[in-house]
mmCIF file of C-alpha atoms in Angstrom:
data_model
loop_
_atom_site.group_PDB
_atom_site.id
_atom_site.type_symbol
_atom_site.label_atom_id
_atom_site.label_comp_id
_atom_site.label_asym_id
_atom_site.label_seq_id
_atom_site.Cartn_x
_atom_site.Cartn_y
_atom_site.Cartn_z
ATOM 1 C CA MET A 90 101.290 78.091 67.136
ATOM 2 C CA CYS A 91 102.790 80.974 69.092
ATOM 3 C CA ARG A 92 101.926 84.488 67.999
ATOM 4 C CA LYS A 93 104.639 87.001 67.253
ATOM 5 C CA ARG A 94 105.023 89.027 70.404
ATOM 6 C CA ARG A 95 104.478 92.765 70.506
ATOM 7 C CA LYS A 96 107.192 94.796 72.157
ATOM 8 C CA ILE A 97 106.181 97.024 75.026
ATOM 9 C CA ARG A 98 106.315 100.687 74.098
ATOM 10 C CA LYS A 99 108.891 102.790 75.888
ATOM 11 C CA ASN A 100 106.349 105.385 77.020
ATOM 12 C CA VAL A 101 104.226 102.943 79.032
ATOM 13 C CA LYS A 102 103.719 104.456 82.474
ATOM 14 C CA LEU A 103 105.380 102.454 85.228
ATOM 15 C CA LEU A 104 103.741 101.794 88.558
ATOM 16 C CA GLU A 105 103.781 104.797 90.819
ATOM 17 C CA ASN A 106 105.931 104.857 93.944
ATOM 18 C CA GLN A 107 103.270 104.281 96.577
ATOM 19 C CA THR A 108 104.626 105.088 100.039
ATOM 20 C CA SER A 109 101.308 104.697 101.897
ATOM 21 C CA ILE A 110 101.580 101.005 102.614
ATOM 22 C CA PHE A 111 98.449 99.601 104.266
ATOM 23 C CA GLY A 112 95.157 99.207 102.393
ATOM 24 C CA VAL A 113 91.910 97.249 102.230
ATOM 25 C CA GLY A 114 89.410 96.287 99.572
ATOM 26 C CA LEU A 115 86.508 98.714 99.154
ATOM 27 C CA ARG A 116 83.226 96.832 99.648
ATOM 28 C CA ARG A 117 79.636 98.089 99.406
ATOM 29 C CA GLU A 118 78.955 97.051 103.026
ATOM 30 C CA HIS A 119 81.163 99.980 104.092
ATOM 31 C CA TYR A 120 79.826 102.646 101.696
ATOM 32 C CA GLN A 121 77.589 104.326 104.266
ATOM 33 C CA TYR A 122 80.291 104.439 106.913
ATOM 34 C CA LEU A 123 82.939 105.813 104.551
ATOM 35 C CA THR A 124 80.693 108.510 103.104
ATOM 36 C CA GLU A 125 80.638 110.021 106.606
ATOM 37 C CA LYS A 126 84.381 110.740 106.133
ATOM 38 C CA PRO A 127 85.611 109.020 109.324
ATOM 39 C CA ILE A 128 89.234 109.096 110.412
ATOM 40 C CA THR A 129 90.582 105.625 109.604
ATOM 41 C CA ASP A 130 93.754 103.566 109.887
ATOM 42 C CA ILE A 131 93.604 102.909 106.133
ATOM 43 C CA ASP A 132 96.205 104.361 103.765
ATOM 44 C CA TRP A 133 94.547 103.345 100.470
ATOM 45 C CA PHE A 134 91.726 101.282 98.958
ATOM 46 C CA GLU A 135 91.649 98.619 96.275
ATOM 47 C CA VAL A 136 88.552 98.331 94.065
ATOM 48 C CA ILE A 137 87.390 95.508 91.807
ATOM 49 C CA SER A 138 87.684 97.152 88.389
ATOM 50 C CA GLU A 139 84.648 95.450 86.845
ATOM 51 C CA ASN A 140 82.355 96.802 89.583
ATOM 52 C CA TYR A 141 82.985 100.365 88.380
ATOM 53 C CA MET A 142 83.667 100.034 84.659
ATOM 54 C CA ASN A 143 81.136 101.654 82.358
ATOM 55 C CA THR A 144 78.746 102.436 85.202
ATOM 56 C CA GLU A 145 77.441 105.399 87.152
ATOM 57 C CA GLY A 146 75.163 105.735 90.163
ATOM 58 C CA ARG A 147 75.897 105.443 93.865
ATOM 59 C CA PRO A 148 78.885 103.055 93.657
ATOM 60 C CA MET A 149 80.797 105.468 91.413
ATOM 61 C CA SER A 150 79.695 108.468 93.468
ATOM 62 C CA VAL A 151 80.995 106.826 96.645
ATOM 63 C CA LEU A 152 84.223 105.796 94.951
ATOM 64 C CA GLU A 153 84.921 109.278 93.615
ATOM 65 C CA SER A 154 84.278 110.721 97.068
ATOM 66 C CA ILE A 155 86.740 108.264 98.600
ATOM 67 C CA ARG A 156 89.249 108.948 95.824
ATOM 68 C CA LYS A 157 89.454 112.569 96.988
ATOM 69 C CA ASP A 158 90.954 111.374 100.263
ATOM 70 C CA TYR A 159 92.740 108.099 99.443
ATOM 71 C CA PRO A 160 94.909 106.583 96.706
ATOM 72 C CA ILE A 161 93.169 103.830 94.735
ATOM 73 C CA ALA A 162 94.373 100.559 93.167
ATOM 74 C CA CYS A 163 92.288 98.855 90.442
ATOM 75 C CA HIS A 164 92.176 95.058 90.687
ATOM 76 C CA GLY A 165 90.537 93.131 87.852
ATOM 77 C CA VAL A 166 88.963 89.687 87.665
ATOM 78 C CA GLY A 167 87.877 89.669 84.024
ATOM 79 C CA MET A 168 90.891 90.399 81.827
ATOM 80 C CA SER A 169 91.474 86.671 81.189
ATOM 81 C CA LEU A 170 95.206 86.974 80.534
ATOM 82 C CA GLY A 171 95.505 83.185 80.319
ATOM 83 C CA SER A 172 92.853 82.654 77.655
ATOM 84 C CA SER A 173 93.710 81.384 74.182
ATOM 85 C CA ASP A 174 91.351 84.126 72.939
ATOM 86 C CA GLN A 175 92.673 87.603 72.295
ATOM 87 C CA ILE A 176 92.034 90.142 75.044
ATOM 88 C CA ASP A 177 88.667 91.841 74.545
ATOM 89 C CA PRO A 178 89.408 95.350 73.168
ATOM 90 C CA ASN A 179 86.072 96.687 74.440
ATOM 91 C CA TYR A 180 86.949 95.521 77.934
ATOM 92 C CA LEU A 181 90.223 97.434 77.725
ATOM 93 C CA LYS A 182 88.481 100.575 76.488
ATOM 94 C CA GLU A 183 86.161 100.518 79.498
ATOM 95 C CA LEU A 184 89.060 99.829 81.850
ATOM 96 C CA LYS A 185 91.089 102.652 80.321
ATOM 97 C CA ARG A 186 88.219 105.086 80.904
ATOM 98 C CA LEU A 187 88.091 104.018 84.552
ATOM 99 C CA ILE A 188 91.852 104.454 84.879
ATOM 100 C CA GLU A 189 91.697 107.952 83.415
ATOM 101 C CA ARG A 190 88.917 108.805 85.846
ATOM 102 C CA LEU A 191 90.523 107.429 89.010
ATOM 103 C CA GLU A 192 94.250 107.673 88.250
ATOM 104 C CA PRO A 193 95.035 104.534 90.286
ATOM 105 C CA PHE A 194 98.565 103.940 91.487
ATOM 106 C CA LEU A 195 98.326 100.269 90.458
ATOM 107 C CA ILE A 196 96.380 98.155 87.952
ATOM 108 C CA SER A 197 96.298 94.381 88.371
ATOM 109 C CA ASP A 198 94.646 91.153 87.287
ATOM 110 C CA HIS A 199 95.265 87.415 87.628
ATOM 111 C CA LEU A 200 97.395 84.727 86.034
ATOM 112 C CA ALA A 201 94.242 82.881 84.969
ATOM 113 C CA TRP A 202 91.578 82.625 82.296
ATOM 114 C CA ASN A 203 87.799 82.920 82.468
ATOM 115 C CA HIS A 204 86.810 83.742 78.889
ATOM 116 C CA LEU A 205 86.425 81.300 75.997
ATOM 117 C CA ASN A 206 84.686 81.700 72.630
ATOM 118 C CA GLY A 207 82.698 84.685 73.800
ATOM 119 C CA THR A 208 81.576 83.076 77.056
ATOM 120 C CA ARG A 209 82.751 84.563 80.344
ATOM 121 C CA LEU A 210 83.037 82.211 83.308
ATOM 122 C CA HIS A 211 82.748 83.337 86.905
ATOM 123 C CA GLU A 212 85.816 81.485 88.107
ATOM 124 C CA LEU A 213 89.548 82.080 87.771
ATOM 125 C CA ILE A 214 90.893 79.018 85.941
ATOM 126 C CA PRO A 215 94.622 78.233 86.206
ATOM 127 C CA VAL A 216 96.861 77.980 83.154
ATOM 128 C CA PRO A 217 99.391 75.289 82.241
ATOM 129 C CA TYR A 218 102.932 76.382 82.992
ATOM 130 C CA HIS A 219 104.952 75.698 79.864
ATOM 131 C CA GLU A 220 106.711 77.629 77.085
ATOM 132 C CA GLU A 221 103.765 77.848 74.710
ATOM 133 C CA SER A 222 101.361 79.304 77.268
ATOM 134 C CA LEU A 223 104.153 81.594 78.484
ATOM 135 C CA GLU A 224 104.455 83.062 74.984
ATOM 136 C CA VAL A 225 100.686 83.499 74.574
ATOM 137 C CA ILE A 226 100.260 85.167 77.980
ATOM 138 C CA ALA A 227 103.311 87.376 77.456
ATOM 139 C CA ASN A 228 101.678 88.495 74.204
ATOM 140 C CA HIS A 229 98.486 89.337 76.068
ATOM 141 C CA ILE A 230 100.342 91.309 78.733
ATOM 142 C CA ASP A 231 102.263 93.251 76.072
ATOM 143 C CA TYR A 232 98.981 94.059 74.346
ATOM 144 C CA VAL A 233 97.290 95.186 77.571
ATOM 145 C CA GLN A 234 100.210 97.337 78.698
ATOM 146 C CA ASN A 235 100.480 98.953 75.280
ATOM 147 C CA GLU A 236 96.745 99.660 75.062
ATOM 148 C CA LEU A 237 96.483 101.008 78.601
ATOM 149 C CA GLN A 238 99.872 102.705 78.415
ATOM 150 C CA ARG A 239 100.386 101.458 81.945
ATOM 151 C CA GLN A 240 102.400 98.697 83.535
ATOM 152 C CA ILE A 241 100.188 96.037 85.132
ATOM 153 C CA ALA A 242 100.696 93.663 88.037
ATOM 154 C CA VAL A 243 99.821 89.961 87.685
ATOM 155 C CA GLU A 244 98.558 87.972 90.680
ATOM 156 C CA ASN A 245 99.274 84.331 91.512
ATOM 157 C CA ILE A 246 95.983 82.479 92.030
ATOM 158 C CA SER A 247 94.662 79.702 94.233
ATOM 159 C CA ALA A 248 94.094 76.531 92.192
ATOM 160 C CA TYR A 249 92.485 73.158 92.800
ATOM 161 C CA PHE A 250 94.008 71.104 89.991
ATOM 162 C CA ASN A 251 97.289 70.897 88.068
ATOM 163 C CA TYR A 252 98.033 70.305 84.389
ATOM 164 C CA ALA A 253 100.064 67.241 83.453
ATOM 165 C CA THR A 254 101.589 69.274 80.616
ATOM 166 C CA SER A 255 103.215 71.858 82.922
ATOM 167 C CA THR A 256 107.003 71.941 82.757
ATOM 168 C CA MET A 257 107.569 74.495 85.522
ATOM 169 C CA ASN A 258 105.814 75.772 88.628
ATOM 170 C CA GLU A 259 103.746 78.942 88.944
ATOM 171 C CA GLY A 260 106.497 80.932 90.639
ATOM 172 C CA GLU A 261 108.977 80.168 87.862
ATOM 173 C CA PHE A 262 106.328 81.020 85.268
ATOM 174 C CA LEU A 263 105.578 84.387 86.887
ATOM 175 C CA SER A 264 109.268 85.189 87.112
ATOM 176 C CA LEU A 265 109.698 84.576 83.381
ATOM 177 C CA LEU A 266 106.651 86.736 82.619
ATOM 178 C CA THR A 267 108.250 89.690 84.413
ATOM 179 C CA GLN A 268 111.415 89.225 82.344
ATOM 180 C CA LYS A 269 109.556 88.991 79.032
ATOM 181 C CA THR A 270 107.019 91.795 79.515
ATOM 182 C CA GLY A 271 108.199 94.151 82.242
ATOM 183 C CA CYS A 272 105.018 93.483 84.223
ATOM 184 C CA SER A 273 105.126 93.342 88.002
ATOM 185 C CA ILE A 274 103.749 90.803 90.490
ATOM 186 C CA LEU A 275 100.869 91.070 92.920
ATOM 187 C CA LEU A 276 101.955 88.493 95.475
ATOM 188 C CA ASP A 277 99.015 86.852 97.248
ATOM 189 C CA ILE A 278 100.381 85.206 100.392
ATOM 190 C CA ASN A 279 97.112 83.442 101.187
ATOM 191 C CA ASN A 280 96.934 81.883 97.719
ATOM 192 C CA ILE A 281 100.477 80.608 98.086
ATOM 193 C CA TYR A 282 99.676 79.021 101.427
ATOM 194 C CA VAL A 283 96.422 77.449 100.182
ATOM 195 C CA ASN A 284 98.193 75.913 97.174
ATOM 196 C CA ALA A 285 101.121 74.766 99.302
ATOM 197 C CA LYS A 286 98.811 72.838 101.606
ATOM 198 C CA ASN A 287 96.656 71.449 98.801
ATOM 199 C CA PHE A 288 99.565 70.412 96.568
ATOM 200 C CA GLN A 289 102.185 69.757 99.264
ATOM 201 C CA PHE A 290 105.070 72.113 98.574
ATOM 202 C CA ASN A 291 107.044 74.598 100.652
ATOM 203 C CA PRO A 292 105.408 78.034 100.225
ATOM 204 C CA LEU A 293 108.616 79.857 101.083
ATOM 205 C CA ASP A 294 110.311 78.187 98.108
ATOM 206 C CA PHE A 295 107.614 79.699 95.889
ATOM 207 C CA ILE A 296 108.238 83.208 97.200
ATOM 208 C CA LYS A 297 111.983 82.819 96.758
ATOM 209 C CA THR A 298 111.485 82.251 93.023
ATOM 210 C CA ILE A 299 109.795 85.657 92.582
ATOM 211 C CA PRO A 300 112.247 88.513 91.850
ATOM 212 C CA LYS A 301 112.017 90.809 94.848
ATOM 213 C CA LYS A 302 112.132 93.961 92.738
ATOM 214 C CA SER A 303 109.123 92.788 90.694
ATOM 215 C CA ILE A 304 106.719 92.610 93.666
ATOM 216 C CA ALA A 305 104.403 95.626 93.482
ATOM 217 C CA GLN A 306 101.724 94.655 96.007
ATOM 218 C CA VAL A 307 100.889 91.975 98.588
ATOM 219 C CA HIS A 308 97.472 90.470 99.332
ATOM 220 C CA LEU A 309 96.508 88.853 102.640
ATOM 221 C CA ALA A 310 93.186 87.066 103.117
ATOM 222 C CA GLY A 311 91.390 84.261 104.920
ATOM 223 C CA PHE A 312 90.743 80.748 103.619
ATOM 224 C CA THR A 313 88.162 78.146 104.644
ATOM 225 C CA ASP A 314 89.282 74.696 105.756
ATOM 226 C CA MET A 315 87.060 72.210 103.921
ATOM 227 C CA GLY A 316 88.526 69.223 105.747
ATOM 228 C CA THR A 317 90.340 67.583 102.847
ATOM 229 C CA TYR A 318 91.527 70.815 101.267
ATOM 230 C CA LEU A 319 91.736 74.561 101.823
ATOM 231 C CA PHE A 320 89.395 76.849 99.893
ATOM 232 C CA ASP A 321 90.303 80.473 99.131
ATOM 233 C CA THR A 322 87.053 82.165 100.197
ATOM 234 C CA HIS A 323 88.139 85.553 101.598
ATOM 235 C CA ALA A 324 85.388 84.955 104.141
ATOM 236 C CA GLU A 325 87.413 84.738 107.356
ATOM 237 C CA PRO A 326 90.205 86.555 109.185
ATOM 238 C CA VAL A 327 93.743 85.846 108.014
ATOM 239 C CA HIS A 328 94.782 82.525 109.543
ATOM 240 C CA GLN A 329 97.806 82.352 111.807
ATOM 241 C CA GLU A 330 99.682 80.128 109.365
ATOM 242 C CA VAL A 331 99.340 82.833 106.687
ATOM 243 C CA TRP A 332 100.506 85.504 109.122
ATOM 244 C CA ASN A 333 103.506 83.281 109.884
ATOM 245 C CA LEU A 334 104.331 82.943 106.194
ATOM 246 C CA PHE A 335 103.958 86.690 105.678
ATOM 247 C CA GLU A 336 106.204 87.430 108.628
ATOM 248 C CA THR A 337 108.889 85.041 107.486
ATOM 249 C CA SER A 338 108.698 86.418 103.943
ATOM 250 C CA LEU A 339 109.433 90.034 104.835
ATOM 251 C CA GLU A 340 113.057 89.828 103.766
ATOM 252 C CA LEU A 341 111.905 88.549 100.355
ATOM 253 C CA ILE A 342 109.538 91.446 99.546
ATOM 254 C CA PRO A 343 110.319 95.154 99.038
ATOM 255 C CA GLU A 344 110.401 97.180 102.244
ATOM 256 C CA ASN A 345 107.626 99.641 101.318
ATOM 257 C CA VAL A 346 105.442 97.415 99.149
ATOM 258 C CA PRO A 347 101.704 98.171 99.487
ATOM 259 C CA ILE A 348 99.947 95.503 101.571
ATOM 260 C CA MET A 349 96.215 94.939 101.827
ATOM 261 C CA ILE A 350 93.537 92.753 103.388
ATOM 262 C CA GLU A 351 90.962 91.105 101.105
ATOM 263 C CA TRP A 352 87.619 90.257 102.727
ATOM 264 C CA ASP A 353 84.824 89.534 100.251
ATOM 265 C CA GLU A 354 82.299 87.291 102.033
ATOM 266 C CA ASN A 355 80.873 87.619 105.545
ATOM 267 C CA VAL A 356 82.275 91.161 105.433
ATOM 268 C CA PRO A 357 82.783 92.470 108.997
ATOM 269 C CA GLU A 358 82.212 95.953 110.353
ATOM 270 C CA PHE A 359 84.837 98.397 109.193
ATOM 271 C CA HIS A 360 86.632 98.654 112.548
ATOM 272 C CA LYS A 361 87.203 94.878 112.489
ATOM 273 C CA LEU A 362 88.735 95.181 109.035
ATOM 274 C CA GLU A 363 90.994 97.945 110.346
ATOM 275 C CA ALA A 364 92.035 95.735 113.254
ATOM 276 C CA GLU A 365 92.965 92.960 110.829
ATOM 277 C CA LEU A 366 95.049 95.362 108.754
ATOM 278 C CA ASN A 367 96.776 96.633 111.877
ATOM 279 C CA LYS A 368 98.055 93.099 112.480
ATOM 280 C CA ALA A 369 99.970 93.426 109.205
ATOM 281 C CA ARG A 370 101.190 96.859 110.288
ATOM 282 C CA LYS A 371 102.463 95.404 113.571
ATOM 283 C CA ILE A 372 104.277 92.559 111.812
ATOM 284 C CA MET A 373 105.879 94.990 109.356
ATOM 285 C CA HIS A 374 106.969 97.226 112.227
ATOM 286 C CA LYS A 375 108.649 94.264 113.904
ATOM 287 C CA GLY A 376 110.355 93.384 110.640
ATOM 288 C CA THR A 377 111.893 96.843 110.269
ATOM 289 C CA LYS A 378 113.500 96.288 113.667
ATOM 290 C CA ASN A 379 114.931 92.945 112.503
ATOM 291 C CA GLU A 380 112.763 91.177 115.068
ATOM 292 C CA THR A 381 110.912 88.988 112.582
ATOM 293 C CA ARG A 382 110.129 85.643 114.157
ATOM 294 C CA LYS A 383 111.382 82.803 111.977
ATOM 295 C CA THR A 384 108.956 79.938 111.889
ATOM 296 C CA THR A 385 108.265 76.715 110.015
ATOM 297 C CA GLU A 386 104.652 76.390 111.201
ATOM 298 C CA PHE A 387 103.339 77.047 107.690
ATOM 299 C CA ILE A 388 105.352 74.261 106.083
ATOM 300 C CA PRO A 389 102.981 71.469 104.927
#
């Protein structure tokens, strides 16, 4: 049975207009380097919310030092928007405290679930894409936005199975969520490409279903080719096929949308991460000159 949906309050704070475009994920491997206050090519940092919620010590000290010099986005992996359970109110209280402390320009989590009957999983599990789950997840997003008094962005995930009960695709589902709740979209280009290869669809068609004005951030990352399928590991540089998809998608995303590189495993030295981000900067610069190279290399 669908719950009665809560309306979003009019005083919920919308996402801030972030004009510094190019960012990376803050990882502990770079703490020492960043505490030396180097001049970098980075405009902003994204942090995993759960790593800093309800905690003190060196990680928070480093983060607060970085926050003095850079804007911060908070990206969650534990909200479990797609769960049949209600959102954990204690989780939201801890997240709200972090938000008040950091004043991030963006708060995000995933279109997924990882919490059931009090047990938290360490994976992001996809949801079925149909009307009933749409209503439940819209309820959850309304609740979160009302409790945080902030608009949130919802990210498309990489998945390795589909539900037979789905009546629409993920892009259509996300589009409807933005209409119902006023949330925005964190568009992960790598996840789209991984799913397109694994499930054999055109990734550009997916991006075309997302309302351009709803896209609040873009993720780029590296996958691992497992032979029979692609695995979203964030352990390698962005593959050329993903760069191609990003480049061809520029006309479908807002001109000044914040863009970042995710690199979570086999984390390289910071200057290599900067070099990877500068590839995105170069592609964006070409796009503003209407020189974007059209390609179909990413089509499965």
